[in-house]
Amino acid sequence: FTICDRWDVGGVSTALLADTMSPTIVIYDGYPGGAGIAELGYGAGRRHLEATLAVVERCPCSHGCPSCVHSPKCGNGNEPLDKAGAVALLRAVLA
């Protein structure tokens, strides 16, 4: 894993991206020119997804909170984020 601050990386996800015509997740370095963090994360993608699933499943909240699925950087105010949906998606991707 990489040691970094939440503000060192950014991300966007969408159910349908016109360029890919499929659900898409984009993770990028948060600094101009990059710091290499997104690239390191890509190389450890499966481990990151497994760790994320473990954190979300262990969180004692019922619908999602800042400890599991909410983000201070969410452009939609965390409105569409859903804990059960995150677990289902992560399990499907890891299957």
Tab-separated table of C-alpha atoms in Angstrom:
chain	number	residue	atom	x	y	z
A	1	PHE	CA	0.000	0.000	0.000
A	2	THR	CA	0.932	3.646	-0.310
A	3	ILE	CA	0.999	6.131	2.533
A	4	CYS	CA	-0.851	9.225	1.408
A	5	ASP	CA	-3.377	11.796	2.485
A	6	ARG	CA	-6.966	11.722	1.214
A	7	TRP	CA	-6.237	14.922	-0.694
A	8	ASP	CA	-3.276	13.355	-2.546
A	9	VAL	CA	-5.613	11.466	-4.886
A	10	GLY	CA	-8.917	12.192	-6.552
A	11	GLY	CA	-11.500	10.081	-8.251
A	12	VAL	CA	-14.629	10.084	-10.342
A	13	SER	CA	-17.105	7.273	-10.870
A	14	THR	CA	-20.109	7.041	-13.127
A	15	ALA	CA	-22.648	4.389	-14.048
A	16	LEU	CA	-22.094	5.108	-17.762
A	17	LEU	CA	-19.201	7.050	-19.279
A	18	ALA	CA	-19.726	8.081	-22.900
A	19	ASP	CA	-16.079	7.361	-23.778
A	20	THR	CA	-16.211	3.776	-22.500
A	21	MET	CA	-19.950	3.065	-22.766
A	22	SER	CA	-19.656	1.238	-19.446
A	23	PRO	CA	-19.482	1.916	-15.716
A	24	THR	CA	-16.164	3.641	-15.081
A	25	ILE	CA	-13.965	4.571	-12.138
A	26	VAL	CA	-11.081	7.017	-12.641
A	27	ILE	CA	-8.486	7.551	-9.908
A	28	TYR	CA	-5.860	10.252	-10.392
A	29	ASP	CA	-3.069	12.041	-8.551
A	30	GLY	CA	-4.299	15.185	-6.862
A	31	TYR	CA	-1.250	17.270	-7.737
A	32	PRO	CA	-0.332	18.828	-11.096
A	33	GLY	CA	2.141	16.545	-12.820
A	34	GLY	CA	1.247	13.726	-10.434
A	35	ALA	CA	3.091	12.142	-7.564
A	36	GLY	CA	2.856	8.552	-8.802
A	37	ILE	CA	0.321	7.505	-6.190
A	38	ALA	CA	-2.425	6.571	-8.669
A	39	GLU	CA	0.028	4.423	-10.611
A	40	LEU	CA	1.128	2.627	-7.438
A	41	GLY	CA	-2.517	2.089	-6.537
A	42	TYR	CA	-3.269	0.629	-9.948
A	43	GLY	CA	-0.490	-1.901	-9.470
A	44	ALA	CA	-2.034	-3.009	-6.183
A	45	GLY	CA	-5.636	-2.733	-7.367
A	46	ARG	CA	-6.943	-6.082	-6.141
A	47	ARG	CA	-5.337	-5.645	-2.705
A	48	HIS	CA	-6.845	-2.166	-2.439
A	49	LEU	CA	-10.305	-3.444	-3.380
A	50	GLU	CA	-10.056	-6.317	-0.866
A	51	ALA	CA	-8.962	-3.917	1.880
A	52	THR	CA	-11.768	-1.515	0.966
A	53	LEU	CA	-14.353	-4.303	1.161
A	54	ALA	CA	-13.039	-5.320	4.593
A	55	VAL	CA	-13.279	-1.733	5.903
A	56	VAL	CA	-16.818	-1.238	4.589
A	57	GLU	CA	-18.061	-4.593	5.898
A	58	ARG	CA	-16.530	-4.038	9.370
A	59	CYS	CA	-17.951	-0.540	9.766
A	60	PRO	CA	-20.770	-0.642	12.356
A	61	CYS	CA	-22.931	1.946	10.562
A	62	SER	CA	-26.033	0.797	8.697
A	63	HIS	CA	-26.164	2.963	5.561
A	64	GLY	CA	-22.736	4.515	5.062
A	65	CYS	CA	-20.695	7.103	6.926
A	66	PRO	CA	-17.390	9.026	6.655
A	67	SER	CA	-15.552	5.972	8.026
A	68	CYS	CA	-16.591	3.686	5.181
A	69	VAL	CA	-18.137	5.135	2.006
A	70	HIS	CA	-18.580	8.893	2.414
A	71	SER	CA	-15.930	11.281	1.121
A	72	PRO	CA	-15.253	14.934	1.956
A	73	LYS	CA	-14.417	15.383	-1.742
A	74	CYS	CA	-17.662	13.951	-3.147
A	75	GLY	CA	-19.029	16.359	-5.741
A	76	ASN	CA	-22.556	15.077	-5.101
A	77	GLY	CA	-22.469	15.610	-1.347
A	78	ASN	CA	-22.356	11.831	-0.779
A	79	GLU	CA	-26.023	11.635	-1.793
A	80	PRO	CA	-25.800	8.720	-4.241
A	81	LEU	CA	-23.376	6.741	-2.052
A	82	ASP	CA	-24.762	3.578	-0.499
A	83	LYS	CA	-23.016	1.096	1.805
A	84	ALA	CA	-24.954	-1.969	0.609
A	85	GLY	CA	-24.321	-0.949	-2.997
A	86	ALA	CA	-20.600	-0.539	-2.314
A	87	VAL	CA	-20.401	-4.020	-0.778
A	88	ALA	CA	-22.312	-5.568	-3.700
A	89	LEU	CA	-20.109	-3.800	-6.264
A	90	LEU	CA	-16.852	-4.739	-4.534
A	91	ARG	CA	-17.912	-8.378	-4.200
A	92	ALA	CA	-18.864	-8.507	-7.895
A	93	VAL	CA	-15.591	-6.939	-9.041
A	94	LEU	CA	-13.548	-9.279	-6.829
A	95	ALA	CA	-15.432	-12.441	-7.896
